[in-house]
Amino acid sequence: MGTDDEGKGFVSKIVAKVRQKAAVMGASALVAYLLIDIVVYAFALTAAREAFLRSTGKEPWADIRGFLLVVGGIWAGNNATRPLRLAGAAALSPVTGKAMQFIEDHLPAKIRQASLPGGATFATPLAAGVLLAGWGIFVVSVLGAYLIFLK
């Protein structure tokens, strides 16, 4: 019983934090920030893996210390670049908002009119999910092409 309550408390805290950020930044800025994060993490993980593999001859996940070193380095780099990513998200917010609106406009009227608690329509998170998934597939495809064809 205690673990279920703790799990709900943790999830509730995460949901509250996301709602707070979305309220301050706006949905399009939050999605823009996540779009930038997808690129940063994808390239950072790929570059870190390549560097570790070339320097040690082993995959980072085959060596727990190496894996922790790689993840720690990415975490530190990610914290150092946060202001740049926030600025990028602010700059991309108008374009992201237009892309989300384009996707929302092509959703069925029933979905556009359905509202969620807090006043947002169901179409907004759905459009954000479609945009993030499409961008993620594109970034992974580019990295996959690099790893397969350009090596």
PDB file of N, CA, C and O in Angstrom, residues 33 77-90:
ATOM      1  N   TYR A  33      11.461  23.139 -26.733  1.00  0.00           N
ATOM      2  CA  TYR A  33      12.547  22.719 -25.843  1.00  0.00           C
ATOM      3  C   TYR A  33      12.774  21.214 -25.942  1.00  0.00           C
ATOM      4  O   TYR A  33      13.914  20.742 -26.016  1.00  0.00           O
ATOM      5  N   GLY A  77      27.305  18.086 -19.440  1.00  0.00           N
ATOM      6  CA  GLY A  77      27.213  18.906 -20.652  1.00  0.00           C
ATOM      7  C   GLY A  77      25.821  19.448 -20.880  1.00  0.00           C
ATOM      8  O   GLY A  77      25.640  20.586 -21.310  1.00  0.00           O
ATOM      9  N   ASN A  78      24.829  18.635 -20.565  1.00  0.00           N
ATOM     10  CA  ASN A  78      23.448  19.057 -20.727  1.00  0.00           C
ATOM     11  C   ASN A  78      23.123  20.223 -19.790  1.00  0.00           C
ATOM     12  O   ASN A  78      22.440  21.164 -20.169  1.00  0.00           O
ATOM     13  N   ASN A  79      23.602  20.164 -18.559  1.00  0.00           N
ATOM     14  CA  ASN A  79      23.366  21.267 -17.619  1.00  0.00           C
ATOM     15  C   ASN A  79      24.083  22.536 -18.061  1.00  0.00           C
ATOM     16  O   ASN A  79      23.576  23.641 -17.873  1.00  0.00           O
ATOM     17  N   ALA A  80      25.255  22.379 -18.660  1.00  0.00           N
ATOM     18  CA  ALA A  80      26.005  23.547 -19.108  1.00  0.00           C
ATOM     19  C   ALA A  80      25.340  24.239 -20.296  1.00  0.00           C
ATOM     20  O   ALA A  80      25.465  25.448 -20.465  1.00  0.00           O
ATOM     21  N   THR A  81      24.622  23.478 -21.096  1.00  0.00           N
ATOM     22  CA  THR A  81      24.003  24.055 -22.295  1.00  0.00           C
ATOM     23  C   THR A  81      22.537  24.439 -22.100  1.00  0.00           C
ATOM     24  O   THR A  81      21.894  24.887 -23.046  1.00  0.00           O
ATOM     25  N   ARG A  82      22.016  24.293 -20.892  1.00  0.00           N
ATOM     26  CA  ARG A  82      20.593  24.589 -20.654  1.00  0.00           C
ATOM     27  C   ARG A  82      20.195  26.007 -21.078  1.00  0.00           C
ATOM     28  O   ARG A  82      19.164  26.189 -21.730  1.00  0.00           O
ATOM     29  N   PRO A  83      20.968  27.045 -20.731  1.00  0.00           N
ATOM     30  CA  PRO A  83      20.556  28.393 -21.167  1.00  0.00           C
ATOM     31  C   PRO A  83      20.463  28.526 -22.689  1.00  0.00           C
ATOM     32  O   PRO A  83      19.561  29.195 -23.205  1.00  0.00           O
ATOM     33  N   LEU A  84      21.369  27.876 -23.395  1.00  0.00           N
ATOM     34  CA  LEU A  84      21.317  27.931 -24.862  1.00  0.00           C
ATOM     35  C   LEU A  84      20.083  27.202 -25.394  1.00  0.00           C
ATOM     36  O   LEU A  84      19.437  27.666 -26.341  1.00  0.00           O
ATOM     37  N   ARG A  85      19.744  26.081 -24.772  1.00  0.00           N
ATOM     38  CA  ARG A  85      18.567  25.335 -25.219  1.00  0.00           C
ATOM     39  C   ARG A  85      17.285  26.096 -24.903  1.00  0.00           C
ATOM     40  O   ARG A  85      16.341  26.084 -25.694  1.00  0.00           O
ATOM     41  N   LEU A  86      17.255  26.782 -23.764  1.00  0.00           N
ATOM     42  CA  LEU A  86      16.087  27.610 -23.436  1.00  0.00           C
ATOM     43  C   LEU A  86      15.943  28.765 -24.420  1.00  0.00           C
ATOM     44  O   LEU A  86      14.831  29.078 -24.858  1.00  0.00           O
ATOM     45  N   ALA A  87      17.067  29.383 -24.768  1.00  0.00           N
ATOM     46  CA  ALA A  87      17.017  30.466 -25.755  1.00  0.00           C
ATOM     47  C   ALA A  87      16.566  29.932 -27.116  1.00  0.00           C
ATOM     48  O   ALA A  87      15.779  30.578 -27.813  1.00  0.00           O
ATOM     49  N   GLY A  88      17.066  28.776 -27.484  1.00  0.00           N
ATOM     50  CA  GLY A  88      16.638  28.158 -28.734  1.00  0.00           C
ATOM     51  C   GLY A  88      15.158  27.829 -28.731  1.00  0.00           C
ATOM     52  O   GLY A  88      14.464  28.012 -29.732  1.00  0.00           O
ATOM     53  N   ALA A  89      14.662  27.355 -27.591  1.00  0.00           N
ATOM     54  CA  ALA A  89      13.235  27.047 -27.487  1.00  0.00           C
ATOM     55  C   ALA A  89      12.395  28.304 -27.613  1.00  0.00           C
ATOM     56  O   ALA A  89      11.352  28.300 -28.269  1.00  0.00           O
ATOM     57  N   ALA A  90      12.860  29.387 -27.007  1.00  0.00           N
ATOM     58  CA  ALA A  90      12.128  30.652 -27.130  1.00  0.00           C
ATOM     59  C   ALA A  90      12.110  31.126 -28.580  1.00  0.00           C
ATOM     60  O   ALA A  90      11.097  31.627 -29.070  1.00  0.00           O
TER      61      ALA A  90
END
